[in-house]
Amino acid sequence: MVKTKMLRYPTIAEWDCVSELVAISLWGSDTLRFWFNKFGTDIVSKVASWAHQTNPHAKLSYTEDHILDGDPQPNLVQGFMSLLQKLRGSGINQVEIENNQWIFAPPNKQHMINVYNQIKAMGYTIGPGETTVRIELPDYGEPTRSALVKPKDKLKAQADVYKTIVEATLAVGAEFGVGGTSDAVSWFNEVGAPQTKAMIFDENWQPKPAYFAIVDALKAKFKVGA
């Protein structure tokens, strides 16, 4: 199936071979874990090998989420790094880390840079994983977090998180990507969570402070207007 699909679309230059494998193995349902339970995680190396044989020039990516969160998840991070070591030489040559973040647990820029550099040291490039920053009030049984950001400061806090992510990404020469553009058409709306307001444009397609924070980070990096 892997070779058939790639041969059908020979002009596609980049393929996502596996997504959120470690998270699925730790917390996924039996349905999500079906193929990995049946064949083990070694199936990922086989898929990557078949893909590389079919199109040796294509970028082959592995995507994982919550690796760079402000709330550390040691089991996830450890499993992710171990899997990357196992996948070296498999044909996968790019890693994309999704930054689905939250203003009540902002990421640490230096930590992000350190993790990115660890990944690069294994021989992988860093691809443009999606970025979103949620601003809804805590609903995970941690009411004290609501005091960390005042309601009037939520958009500023969101902008700060976006800027941190962009600066860390640029610092290691990686690519930055977003997980959508406007709150009007956010994928969070499709899963019944419009209160997240996680995008850089609002429901009226007007730029939010997060948009300008990204622009400022890009200008500073590339010395635009200096």
XYZ file of N, CA and C in Angstrom:
678
model
N 0.816 -1.202 0.000
C 0.000 0.000 0.000
C 0.856 1.260 0.000
N 1.951 1.258 0.771
C 2.826 2.428 0.840
C 3.410 2.737 -0.529
N 3.979 1.735 -1.168
C 4.594 1.943 -2.476
C 3.549 2.317 -3.517
N 2.378 1.695 -3.446
C 1.322 1.983 -4.413
C 0.895 3.440 -4.342
N 0.695 3.943 -3.115
C 0.270 5.326 -2.956
C 1.349 6.290 -3.440
N 2.604 6.027 -3.103
C 3.666 6.940 -3.519
C 3.864 6.925 -5.023
N 3.705 5.767 -5.628
C 3.832 5.690 -7.086
C 2.672 6.400 -7.784
N 1.537 6.446 -7.107
C 0.385 7.118 -7.688
C 0.560 8.633 -7.668
N 1.321 9.134 -6.685
C 1.543 10.576 -6.570
C 3.049 10.866 -6.568
N 3.713 10.639 -7.685
C 5.177 10.741 -7.716
C 5.720 12.144 -7.540
N 4.879 13.165 -7.735
C 5.393 14.538 -7.626
C 5.379 15.067 -6.197
N 4.753 14.350 -5.269
C 4.743 14.798 -3.878
C 6.136 14.637 -3.291
N 6.668 15.728 -2.750
C 8.064 15.734 -2.304
C 8.237 15.457 -0.821
N 7.132 15.391 -0.072
C 7.243 15.191 1.377
C 6.085 14.348 1.881
N 6.417 13.330 2.683
C 5.404 12.423 3.215
C 5.543 12.304 4.727
N 4.407 12.263 5.401
C 4.391 12.034 6.850
C 4.241 10.531 7.068
N 5.302 9.897 7.537
C 5.299 8.438 7.689
C 4.547 7.980 8.937
N 4.649 8.748 9.998
C 3.994 8.345 11.250
C 3.707 9.586 12.079
N 2.593 9.573 12.790
C 2.198 10.733 13.582
C 1.813 10.320 14.996
N 2.467 10.941 15.968
C 2.147 10.795 17.388
C 2.161 9.337 17.860
N 3.139 8.606 17.410
C 3.245 7.196 17.783
C 3.446 7.007 19.282
N 4.335 7.797 19.878
C 4.627 7.612 21.300
C 3.403 7.964 22.147
N 2.738 9.076 21.803
C 1.534 9.458 22.547
C 0.458 8.380 22.429
N 0.309 7.818 21.243
C -0.684 6.758 21.040
C -0.333 5.526 21.862
N 0.947 5.195 21.883
C 1.366 3.996 22.626
C 1.166 4.166 24.122
N 1.265 5.416 24.609
C 1.098 5.676 26.037
C -0.366 5.825 26.441
N -1.141 6.546 25.624
C -2.493 6.924 26.049
C -3.581 6.605 25.031
N -3.217 6.083 23.875
C -4.209 5.869 22.830
C -5.149 4.718 23.114
N -6.295 4.748 22.463
C -7.268 3.672 22.587
C -6.774 2.432 21.842
N -7.434 1.309 22.064
C -7.079 0.088 21.351
C -7.228 0.265 19.847
N -8.205 1.071 19.455
C -8.403 1.329 18.024
C -7.196 2.051 17.436
N -6.737 3.103 18.138
C -5.584 3.849 17.650
C -4.317 3.005 17.661
N -4.211 2.111 18.632
C -2.996 1.297 18.767
C -3.048 0.005 17.951
N -4.090 -0.188 17.174
C -4.318 -1.489 16.526
C -3.097 -1.989 15.751
N -2.605 -1.178 14.826
C -1.504 -1.641 13.971
C -0.213 -1.818 14.761
N 0.015 -0.938 15.735
C 1.239 -1.057 16.527
C 1.163 -2.251 17.473
N -0.032 -2.551 17.971
C -0.191 -3.753 18.796
C 0.031 -5.012 17.972
N -0.367 -4.941 16.723
C -0.280 -6.113 15.843
C 1.134 -6.350 15.326
N 1.806 -5.256 14.949
C 3.112 -5.399 14.307
C 4.276 -4.811 15.115
N 3.963 -4.073 16.194
C 5.026 -3.445 16.955
C 5.489 -2.158 16.303
N 6.291 -1.397 17.024
C 6.763 -0.119 16.481
C 7.757 -0.300 15.344
N 8.265 -1.515 15.164
C 9.191 -1.749 14.060
C 8.525 -1.534 12.710
N 7.198 -1.560 12.687
C 6.499 -1.330 11.423
C 6.825 0.051 10.869
N 7.153 1.005 11.756
C 7.489 2.357 11.302
C 8.751 2.331 10.449
N 9.756 1.603 10.898
C 10.992 1.495 10.121
C 10.731 0.845 8.769
N 9.849 -0.130 8.744
C 9.536 -0.805 7.482
C 8.815 0.135 6.530
N 7.857 0.883 7.059
C 7.139 1.848 6.228
C 8.105 2.881 5.660
N 8.998 3.388 6.504
C 9.974 4.379 6.052
C 10.893 3.789 4.990
N 11.296 2.543 5.190
C 12.172 1.885 4.221
C 11.473 1.713 2.872
N 10.219 1.276 2.890
C 9.465 1.122 1.642
C 9.290 2.473 0.952
N 9.011 3.508 1.744
C 8.827 4.841 1.171
C 10.121 5.356 0.550
N 11.232 5.135 1.248
C 12.522 5.609 0.739
C 12.920 4.861 -0.535
N 12.649 3.580 -0.583
C 12.937 2.802 -1.785
C 12.131 3.314 -2.977
N 10.888 3.701 -2.712
C 10.003 4.144 -3.781
C 10.383 5.520 -4.300
N 10.736 6.424 -3.393
C 11.139 7.774 -3.785
C 12.279 8.224 -2.887
N 13.513 7.910 -3.265
C 14.660 8.239 -2.405
C 14.909 9.727 -2.226
N 14.231 10.554 -3.023
C 14.449 12.002 -2.930
C 13.409 12.693 -2.053
N 12.383 11.989 -1.638
C 11.315 12.603 -0.847
C 11.739 12.796 0.606
N 11.210 13.846 1.231
C 11.379 14.016 2.670
C 10.373 13.112 3.375
N 10.842 12.374 4.351
C 9.980 11.481 5.117
C 9.972 11.953 6.564
N 8.785 12.258 7.064
C 8.680 12.915 8.371
C 8.058 12.024 9.439
N 8.478 12.291 10.666
C 7.848 11.718 11.852
C 7.351 12.888 12.685
N 6.061 12.871 13.061
C 5.444 13.968 13.793
C 5.047 13.521 15.199
N 5.342 14.370 16.184
C 4.909 14.086 17.557
C 4.458 15.394 18.185
N 3.598 15.303 19.193
C 3.062 16.484 19.859
C 3.463 16.482 21.336
N 3.374 17.656 21.969
C 3.569 17.828 23.413
C 4.990 17.503 23.893
N 5.956 17.558 23.002
C 7.352 17.330 23.390
C 7.953 18.587 24.004
N 7.465 19.745 23.583
C 8.049 21.016 24.008
C 7.143 21.788 24.954
N 6.165 21.129 25.532
C 5.184 21.800 26.377
C 5.813 22.430 27.618
N 5.136 23.455 28.127
C 5.544 24.032 29.392
C 5.328 23.080 30.551
N 4.382 22.169 30.400
C 4.182 21.097 31.378
C 4.962 19.883 30.896
N 6.104 19.556 31.480
C 6.915 18.437 30.997
C 6.162 17.106 31.118
N 6.346 16.263 30.138
C 5.776 14.917 30.161
C 6.941 13.940 29.930
N 7.655 13.603 31.003
C 8.904 12.834 30.875
C 8.767 11.527 30.113
N 7.704 10.777 30.346
C 7.544 9.494 29.655
C 7.414 9.688 28.154
N 6.693 10.727 27.762
C 6.523 11.013 26.345
C 7.841 11.437 25.716
N 8.543 12.363 26.372
C 9.804 12.864 25.820
C 10.847 11.750 25.738
N 10.943 10.952 26.780
C 11.915 9.861 26.783
C 11.606 8.845 25.683
N 10.329 8.497 25.544
C 9.943 7.558 24.509
C 10.190 8.106 23.113
N 9.946 9.396 22.950
C 10.162 10.066 21.668
C 11.633 10.034 21.279
N 12.514 10.410 22.209
C 13.940 10.420 21.909
C 14.467 9.011 21.635
N 13.995 8.043 22.375
C 14.423 6.659 22.162
C 13.998 6.168 20.779
N 12.772 6.518 20.390
C 12.290 6.095 19.074
C 13.083 6.757 17.959
N 13.422 8.041 18.132
C 14.231 8.715 17.117
C 15.576 8.019 16.931
N 16.166 7.579 18.031
C 17.432 6.853 17.927
C 17.253 5.574 17.126
N 16.162 4.856 17.371
C 15.904 3.603 16.664
C 15.636 3.828 15.179
N 15.075 4.993 14.850
C 14.689 5.258 13.460
C 15.824 5.828 12.617
N 16.965 6.060 13.223
C 18.100 6.583 12.449
C 18.477 5.581 11.361
N 18.596 6.086 10.141
C 18.937 5.212 9.033
C 17.751 4.508 8.412
N 16.562 4.756 8.930
C 15.368 4.075 8.408
C 14.867 4.699 7.118
N 15.292 5.921 6.843
C 14.765 6.661 5.700
C 14.051 7.919 6.153
N 13.566 7.937 7.394
C 12.975 9.156 7.936
C 14.083 10.172 8.182
N 13.915 11.354 7.614
C 14.982 12.349 7.711
C 14.509 13.691 8.270
N 13.230 13.763 8.648
C 12.706 15.023 9.168
C 11.787 14.754 10.353
N 11.852 15.632 11.338
C 10.992 15.545 12.519
C 10.161 16.819 12.601
N 8.868 16.643 12.826
C 7.986 17.782 13.011
C 7.363 17.676 14.397
N 7.570 18.700 15.209
C 6.994 18.718 16.550
C 5.835 19.710 16.553
N 4.643 19.211 16.837
C 3.488 20.089 16.935
C 3.552 20.874 18.246
N 3.324 22.157 18.146
C 3.319 23.009 19.333
C 1.894 23.465 19.634
N 1.079 22.536 20.117
C -0.268 22.889 20.547
C -0.175 23.287 22.017
N 0.059 24.577 22.220
C 0.412 25.093 23.535
C -0.780 25.770 24.214
N -0.542 26.279 25.419
C -1.575 26.832 26.282
C -0.962 27.979 27.070
N -1.675 29.100 27.183
C -1.087 30.263 27.854
C -0.869 30.043 29.346
N -1.512 29.046 29.929
C -1.376 28.813 31.363
C -0.196 27.897 31.706
N 0.544 27.477 30.688
C 1.773 26.708 30.909
C 2.710 27.001 29.744
N 3.217 28.233 29.664
C 4.023 28.640 28.512
C 5.321 27.849 28.411
N 5.768 27.574 27.184
C 7.009 26.830 26.990
C 8.229 27.675 27.330
N 9.326 27.003 27.601
C 10.591 27.664 27.897
C 11.449 27.663 26.636
N 11.861 28.840 26.196
C 12.579 28.943 24.922
C 13.881 28.156 24.920
N 14.664 28.254 25.972
C 15.945 27.552 25.992
C 15.739 26.037 25.986
N 14.720 25.575 26.694
C 14.412 24.147 26.662
C 14.056 23.703 25.252
N 13.260 24.505 24.562
C 12.893 24.170 23.189
C 14.129 24.087 22.299
N 15.016 25.064 22.442
C 16.238 25.076 21.630
C 17.082 23.830 21.922
N 17.190 23.469 23.198
C 17.975 22.289 23.564
C 17.407 21.018 22.934
N 16.084 20.880 22.970
C 15.449 19.690 22.392
C 15.645 19.664 20.880
N 15.433 20.799 20.238
C 15.652 20.875 18.791
C 17.080 20.472 18.437
N 18.038 20.958 19.195
C 19.440 20.645 18.904
C 19.751 19.160 19.133
N 19.115 18.552 20.120
C 19.288 17.107 20.323
C 18.795 16.332 19.113
N 17.670 16.767 18.575
C 17.103 16.103 17.399
C 18.025 16.286 16.196
N 18.515 17.506 16.006
C 19.413 17.768 14.881
C 20.711 16.982 15.007
N 21.186 16.802 16.238
C 22.423 16.054 16.450
C 22.289 14.594 16.026
N 21.062 14.089 15.967
C 20.835 12.721 15.493
C 20.809 12.631 13.972
N 20.861 13.792 13.311
C 20.896 13.792 11.851
C 19.589 14.166 11.184
N 18.594 14.559 11.978
C 17.305 14.943 11.421
C 17.230 16.448 11.186
N 16.443 16.846 10.196
C 16.082 18.254 10.064
C 14.771 18.472 10.823
N 14.479 19.741 11.138
C 13.262 20.088 11.852
C 12.263 20.675 10.862
N 11.135 20.021 10.710
C 10.110 20.484 9.780
C 9.120 21.418 10.459
N 8.218 22.015 9.669
C 7.277 23.014 10.200
C 6.043 22.388 10.846
N 6.192 21.857 12.035
C 5.043 21.307 12.740
C 4.022 22.392 13.060
N 2.761 22.002 13.230
C 1.717 22.993 13.473
C 1.900 23.672 14.829
N 1.458 24.926 14.905
C 1.498 25.680 16.159
C 0.128 26.287 16.422
N -0.387 26.064 17.619
C -1.590 26.746 18.095
C -1.355 27.104 19.560
N -2.006 28.159 20.028
C -1.859 28.573 21.430
C -3.251 28.869 21.985
N -3.726 28.004 22.878
C -5.074 28.114 23.417
C -5.137 29.145 24.550
N -6.291 29.845 24.637
C -6.429 30.857 25.685
C -7.611 30.580 26.616
N -8.243 29.410 26.508
C -9.391 29.147 27.371
C -8.947 28.953 28.810
N -9.855 29.171 29.734
C -9.543 29.008 31.150
C -9.329 27.535 31.473
N -8.572 27.240 32.510
C -8.280 25.848 32.859
C -9.550 25.041 33.122
N -9.571 23.823 32.646
C -10.697 22.929 32.910
C -10.209 21.512 33.207
N -8.984 21.427 33.697
C -8.389 20.116 33.942
C -8.252 19.826 35.436
N -9.163 20.379 36.243
C -9.078 20.132 37.679
C -7.984 20.931 38.357
N -7.520 22.007 37.708
C -6.464 22.840 38.272
C -6.930 24.295 38.298
N -7.911 24.621 39.133
C -8.480 25.979 39.117
C -7.491 27.073 39.457
N -6.417 26.740 40.171
C -5.454 27.784 40.540
C -4.763 28.368 39.319
N -4.752 27.650 38.226
C -4.078 28.165 37.037
C -4.785 29.376 36.457
N -6.082 29.496 36.689
C -6.805 30.632 36.121
C -6.263 31.954 36.642
N -5.595 31.923 37.790
C -5.031 33.148 38.362
C -3.707 33.530 37.722
N -3.143 32.639 36.923
C -1.833 32.906 36.328
C -1.897 33.962 35.236
N -3.028 34.049 34.552
C -3.195 35.039 33.485
C -4.555 35.702 33.667
N -4.567 37.019 33.825
C -5.820 37.740 33.970
C -6.564 37.760 32.631
N -7.889 37.727 32.654
C -8.659 37.713 31.396
C -8.244 38.792 30.410
N -7.968 39.985 30.895
C -7.610 41.082 29.986
C -6.225 40.898 29.370
N -5.433 39.997 29.926
C -4.067 39.789 29.441
C -3.914 38.534 28.578
N -5.021 37.858 28.283
C -4.916 36.571 27.594
C -4.322 36.695 26.186
N -4.722 37.714 25.445
C -4.191 37.864 24.088
C -2.706 38.220 24.109
N -2.302 39.010 25.109
C -0.870 39.329 25.257
C -0.093 38.065 25.612
N -0.637 37.247 26.495
C 0.030 35.997 26.871
C 0.127 35.062 25.669
N -0.926 35.030 24.874
C -0.908 34.203 23.664
C 0.183 34.672 22.704
N 0.281 35.987 22.535
C 1.306 36.549 21.655
C 2.705 36.193 22.143
N 2.902 36.251 23.446
C 4.217 35.934 24.017
C 4.601 34.474 23.735
N 3.628 33.575 23.838
C 3.925 32.156 23.580
C 4.264 31.949 22.111
N 3.483 32.534 21.225
C 3.793 32.420 19.799
C 5.204 32.952 19.515
N 5.525 34.087 20.097
C 6.849 34.678 19.855
C 7.954 33.768 20.374
N 7.754 33.174 21.546
C 8.746 32.246 22.095
C 8.995 31.075 21.145
N 7.918 30.531 20.603
C 8.038 29.383 19.699
C 8.770 29.775 18.419
N 8.401 30.921 17.858
C 9.067 31.385 16.633
C 10.549 31.631 16.883
N 10.877 32.295 17.978
C 12.282 32.601 18.266
C 13.093 31.329 18.473
N 12.540 30.352 19.159
C 13.258 29.091 19.360
C 13.462 28.369 18.041
N 12.434 28.393 17.209
C 12.522 27.735 15.900
C 13.585 28.391 15.030
N 13.570 29.710 14.973
C 14.545 30.432 14.159
C 15.966 30.260 14.702
N 16.088 30.134 16.011
C 17.415 30.021 16.627
C 18.159 28.782 16.176
N 17.435 27.741 15.800
C 18.097 26.494 15.378
C 17.999 26.288 13.867
N 17.559 27.326 13.162
C 17.491 27.235 11.706
C 16.408 26.308 11.211
N 15.339 26.183 11.985
C 14.244 25.289 11.607
C 13.111 26.072 10.960
N 12.100 25.349 10.509
C 10.941 25.958 9.882
C 9.810 26.094 10.895
N 9.010 27.151 10.729
C 7.876 27.393 11.613
C 6.583 27.193 10.843
N 5.610 26.549 11.469
C 4.315 26.348 10.831
C 3.188 26.599 11.808
N 2.010 26.934 11.296
C 0.845 27.151 12.145
C -0.189 26.068 11.884
N -1.047 25.853 12.882
C -2.089 24.845 12.761
C -3.417 25.447 12.356
N -3.373 26.523 11.597
C -4.560 27.239 11.147
C -4.290 28.718 11.188
N -5.196 29.504 10.656
C -4.972 30.938 10.572
C -5.988 31.749 11.368
N -7.283 31.469 11.215
C -8.314 32.288 11.840
C -9.184 31.488 12.801
N -9.585 32.141 13.890
C -10.528 31.523 14.819
C -11.870 31.239 14.150
N -12.124 31.878 13.024
C -13.393 31.663 12.319
C -13.486 30.256 11.735
N -12.351 29.696 11.359
C -12.347 28.376 10.715
C -11.388 27.427 11.413
N -11.174 27.641 12.689
C -10.238 26.819 13.456
C -10.697 25.374 13.529
N -9.735 24.446 13.492
C -10.097 23.032 13.646
C -10.617 22.745 15.051
N -10.324 23.639 16.000
C -10.896 23.478 17.334
C -12.425 23.616 17.288
N -12.923 24.428 16.361
C -14.369 24.569 16.213
C -15.007 23.239 15.809
N -14.278 22.481 15.000
C -14.809 21.212 14.512
C -14.908 20.163 15.616
N -14.130 20.332 16.675
C -14.177 19.366 17.779
C -14.921 19.932 18.986
N -15.687 20.997 18.740
C -16.532 21.546 19.780
C -15.820 22.377 20.832
N -14.705 23.021 20.450
C -13.954 23.827 21.425
C -13.621 25.206 20.855
N -14.626 25.980 20.436
C -14.344 27.309 19.859
C -13.751 28.283 20.861
N -13.895 27.995 22.167
C -13.388 28.905 23.195
C -11.862 28.947 23.252
N -11.211 28.048 22.552
C -9.742 28.026 22.564
C -9.151 29.291 21.940
N -9.785 29.775 20.859
C -9.325 30.978 20.148
C -7.807 30.954 19.988
N -7.329 29.868 19.370
C -5.899 29.562 19.377
C -5.122 30.108 18.182
N -5.789 30.762 17.242
C -5.135 31.173 16.007
C -4.624 32.616 16.065
N -3.955 33.044 15.006
C -3.333 34.370 14.999
C -4.232 35.444 14.378
N -5.374 35.046 13.801
C -6.393 35.988 13.340
C -7.693 35.666 14.072
N -8.492 36.693 14.373
C -9.717 36.462 15.119
C -10.856 35.989 14.215
N -12.081 35.922 14.767
C -13.232 35.417 14.012
C -13.587 36.301 12.817
N -13.142 37.544 12.830
C -13.399 38.475 11.722
C -12.198 38.606 10.794
N -11.266 37.695 10.930
C -10.050 37.669 10.112
C -9.192 38.914 10.315
N -9.261 39.462 11.524
C -8.394 40.582 11.869
C -7.184 40.059 12.643
N -5.999 40.617 12.396
C -4.803 40.124 13.090
C -4.867 40.376 14.588
N -4.479 39.372 15.349
C -4.429 39.470 16.808
C -3.004 39.852 17.220
N -2.773 40.187 18.485
C -1.407 40.479 18.929
C -0.412 39.373 18.583
N -0.873 38.138 18.535
C 0.013 37.023 18.192
C 0.599 37.190 16.791
N -0.213 37.664 15.858
C 0.269 37.892 14.492
C 1.419 38.894 14.494
N 1.225 40.010 15.185
C 2.260 41.046 15.210
C 3.507 40.582 15.974
N 3.304 39.709 16.968
C 4.455 39.159 17.695
C 5.313 38.307 16.772
N 4.667 37.530 15.906
C 5.400 36.711 14.937
C 6.156 37.607 13.962
N 5.484 38.637 13.474
C 6.136 39.577 12.547
C 7.346 40.226 13.205
N 7.192 40.641 14.449
C 8.304 41.270 15.165
C 9.482 40.306 15.320
N 9.189 39.048 15.618
C 10.255 38.054 15.776
C 10.992 37.850 14.460
N 10.257 37.823 13.355
C 10.882 37.651 12.035
C 11.716 38.877 11.671
N 11.195 40.051 11.957
C 11.950 41.281 11.662
C 13.248 41.327 12.456
N 13.173 40.957 13.733
C 14.365 40.988 14.578
C 15.413 39.986 14.092
N 14.952 38.811 13.681
C 15.882 37.768 13.233
C 16.595 38.180 11.951
N 15.832 38.728 11.018
C 16.390 39.037 9.702
C 16.724 40.521 9.545
N 16.670 41.243 10.692
C 17.102 42.642 10.725
C 16.372 43.503 9.685
N 15.088 43.286 9.552
C 14.278 44.071 8.644
C 14.031 45.450 9.250
N 14.322 46.496 8.498
C 14.116 47.856 8.981
C 15.221 48.362 9.873
N 16.281 47.552 10.056
C 17.382 47.984 10.925
C 18.248 49.005 10.213
